[in-house]
């Protein structure tokens, strides 16, 4: 879906990206998925991110915040929730990419090993995207969505791409092609 979710051409001002998954089976190490967002300059939309937001952080201006952070998927409903106030981002920003990464602890995992993992991108009550990770089942990290400022308005673009290196993901997620 391109353009405004509301259909009146104002673009997207505020979105919420969420993750949920089932906990590990009894006796197995906990599964920890994290949301990650990276903001890019308008004049360098695929270069190095100006900043990256993830667990224990937020954007310097408070426009991108992680409201819920689960380390084990044992919550009810959505386990991780991040809000992006795109309408408040400074004009120098032209692109924001949001993704999910599996924390690689004592056991390395891919999305195929995370039970019932799902994501949702929503503007208010309208889901722009909601799906599982089947398209990137062998990956350790994946981009889920990108938001691009065009003509002064923020537009949503689906951007599901898998990455094999969870450690390097925050710096590589905005590249033109997956890694």
Coordinates of C-alpha atoms in Angstrom, one line a residue:
X1 CA 0.0 0.0 0.0
X2 CA 1.4 3.3 -1.0
X3 CA 0.2 6.7 0.1
X4 CA -2.0 7.6 2.9
X5 CA -3.9 5.0 4.7
X6 CA -6.8 7.4 5.2
X7 CA -7.1 8.1 1.5
X8 CA -7.2 11.9 1.9
X9 CA -3.5 12.5 0.9
X10 CA -2.1 13.8 4.2
X11 CA 0.4 11.0 4.5
X12 CA 1.1 9.0 7.6
X13 CA 1.8 10.9 10.8
X14 CA 2.0 8.2 13.5
X15 CA 2.4 4.4 13.2
X16 CA 2.8 1.6 15.6
X17 CA 4.9 -1.5 14.8
X18 CA 4.4 -4.6 17.0
X19 CA 5.8 -8.1 17.4
X20 CA 4.4 -11.2 19.2
X21 CA 5.6 -14.7 19.6
X22 CA 5.1 -17.7 21.8
X23 CA 7.6 -18.5 24.6
X24 CA 10.3 -21.2 24.3
X25 CA 9.3 -24.7 25.3
X26 CA 9.9 -25.6 28.9
X27 CA 13.6 -26.1 29.6
X28 CA 14.8 -24.3 26.5
X29 CA 16.5 -20.9 26.5
X30 CA 14.2 -17.9 26.2
X31 CA 13.5 -16.4 22.8
X32 CA 14.0 -12.6 22.6
X33 CA 12.9 -10.7 19.5
X34 CA 13.6 -7.0 19.4
X35 CA 12.2 -4.2 17.2
X36 CA 14.8 -1.9 15.7
X37 CA 14.2 1.4 13.8
X38 CA 16.8 3.4 11.9
X39 CA 16.4 7.0 10.7
X40 CA 18.1 8.2 7.5
X41 CA 18.8 11.7 6.1
X42 CA 16.7 12.9 3.2
X43 CA 19.9 13.4 1.1
X44 CA 21.3 10.0 2.0
X45 CA 18.4 7.6 2.4
X46 CA 20.5 4.4 2.0
X47 CA 23.6 5.5 3.8
X48 CA 24.5 5.2 7.4
X49 CA 21.6 5.8 9.8
X50 CA 21.6 9.1 11.7
X51 CA 20.5 7.0 14.7
X52 CA 19.1 3.6 15.6
X53 CA 16.4 2.9 18.2
X54 CA 16.1 -0.5 19.9
X55 CA 15.7 -1.9 23.4
X56 CA 16.9 0.5 26.1
X57 CA 16.9 3.5 23.7
X58 CA 14.7 6.0 22.0
X59 CA 15.3 8.7 19.3
X60 CA 17.0 11.8 20.5
X61 CA 13.9 13.9 19.8
X62 CA 11.5 11.4 21.3
X63 CA 9.7 10.7 18.0
X64 CA 10.5 7.0 17.9
X65 CA 10.0 5.1 21.2
X66 CA 9.8 1.5 22.3
X67 CA 6.8 1.1 24.7
X68 CA 6.9 -2.6 25.4
X69 CA 9.9 -4.8 25.4
X70 CA 9.6 -8.6 26.1
X71 CA 12.6 -10.8 26.6
X72 CA 10.7 -14.1 26.4
X73 CA 7.4 -13.7 24.6
X74 CA 5.3 -14.4 27.7
X75 CA 3.1 -11.4 27.5
X76 CA -0.5 -11.2 26.4
X77 CA -1.2 -9.7 23.0
X78 CA 1.7 -7.9 21.3
X79 CA 5.0 -8.5 23.2
X80 CA 7.0 -5.6 21.6
X81 CA 5.5 -2.3 20.6
X82 CA 7.3 0.7 19.0
X83 CA 5.6 4.0 18.1
X84 CA 6.9 6.2 15.3
X85 CA 5.7 9.8 15.2
X86 CA 6.7 10.5 11.6
X87 CA 4.9 13.8 11.5
X88 CA 7.2 15.2 14.1
X89 CA 10.5 14.1 12.6
X90 CA 12.7 16.9 11.5
X91 CA 12.8 17.8 7.7
X92 CA 16.3 16.5 7.4
X93 CA 14.9 12.9 7.7
X94 CA 13.6 11.3 4.6
X95 CA 13.4 7.6 5.4
X96 CA 12.8 5.4 8.4
X97 CA 13.3 1.6 8.3
X98 CA 11.8 -0.8 10.9
X99 CA 12.8 -4.4 11.5
X100 CA 13.0 -7.3 13.9
X101 CA 16.0 -9.1 15.2
X102 CA 16.4 -12.3 17.2
X103 CA 18.8 -11.9 20.0
X104 CA 21.4 -14.6 19.5
X105 CA 22.3 -15.9 23.0
X106 CA 23.6 -19.3 23.8
X107 CA 21.4 -20.8 20.9
X108 CA 21.5 -19.3 17.4
X109 CA 18.0 -19.1 16.0
X110 CA 16.2 -18.2 12.7
X111 CA 12.6 -17.0 12.5
X112 CA 11.5 -20.6 11.6
X113 CA 12.5 -21.6 15.2
X114 CA 10.4 -18.9 16.8
X115 CA 6.9 -20.3 17.5
X116 CA 4.0 -18.3 16.1
X117 CA 6.1 -15.1 15.5
X118 CA 4.0 -12.3 13.9
X119 CA 4.3 -8.6 13.2
X120 CA 1.9 -5.8 12.6
X121 CA 2.3 -2.2 11.2
X122 CA -0.7 0.0 12.0
X123 CA -1.8 3.6 11.7
X124 CA -4.4 4.1 14.4
X125 CA -6.8 1.2 14.2
X126 CA -6.0 0.4 10.5
X127 CA -3.5 -2.4 10.0
X128 CA -1.2 -1.5 7.1
X129 CA 0.4 -5.0 7.3
X130 CA 0.1 -8.0 9.5
X131 CA 1.9 -11.3 8.8
X132 CA 4.2 -14.0 10.0
X133 CA 7.9 -14.4 9.2
X134 CA 7.4 -17.3 6.7
X135 CA 8.9 -15.2 3.8
X136 CA 12.2 -14.8 5.8
X137 CA 12.0 -18.1 7.8
X138 CA 15.8 -18.8 7.5
X139 CA 16.9 -15.3 8.6
X140 CA 18.0 -14.0 12.0
X141 CA 16.8 -10.5 11.4
X142 CA 14.4 -8.8 8.9
X143 CA 13.2 -5.4 7.8
X144 CA 9.4 -5.2 8.0
X145 CA 8.5 -1.7 6.8
X146 CA 10.0 1.5 5.5
X147 CA 8.5 5.0 5.6
X148 CA 9.6 7.5 3.0
X149 CA 9.0 11.2 3.0
X150 CA 7.8 12.2 -0.5
X151 CA 6.5 15.7 -1.3
X152 CA 6.5 16.5 2.4
X153 CA 4.3 13.5 3.3
X154 CA 5.3 10.2 4.8
X155 CA 4.4 7.1 2.8
X156 CA 4.4 3.5 3.9
X157 CA 6.2 0.8 1.8
X158 CA 6.2 -2.9 2.7
X159 CA 9.9 -3.9 3.0
X160 CA 10.2 -7.5 4.2
X161 CA 13.8 -8.7 3.7
X162 CA 15.8 -11.2 5.6
X163 CA 19.3 -10.8 7.0
X164 CA 21.6 -13.6 8.1
X165 CA 23.7 -11.5 10.6
X166 CA 21.8 -10.4 13.6
X167 CA 24.8 -8.6 15.0
X168 CA 25.3 -6.4 12.0
X169 CA 21.6 -5.9 11.2
X170 CA 21.1 -2.4 12.8
X171 CA 23.8 -0.9 10.5
X172 CA 22.9 -3.0 7.4
X173 CA 19.1 -2.8 7.5
X174 CA 18.8 0.4 5.4
X175 CA 21.0 -0.8 2.5
X176 CA 19.5 -1.1 -0.9
X177 CA 19.5 -5.0 -0.8
X178 CA 19.4 -7.5 2.0
X179 CA 22.5 -9.2 3.5

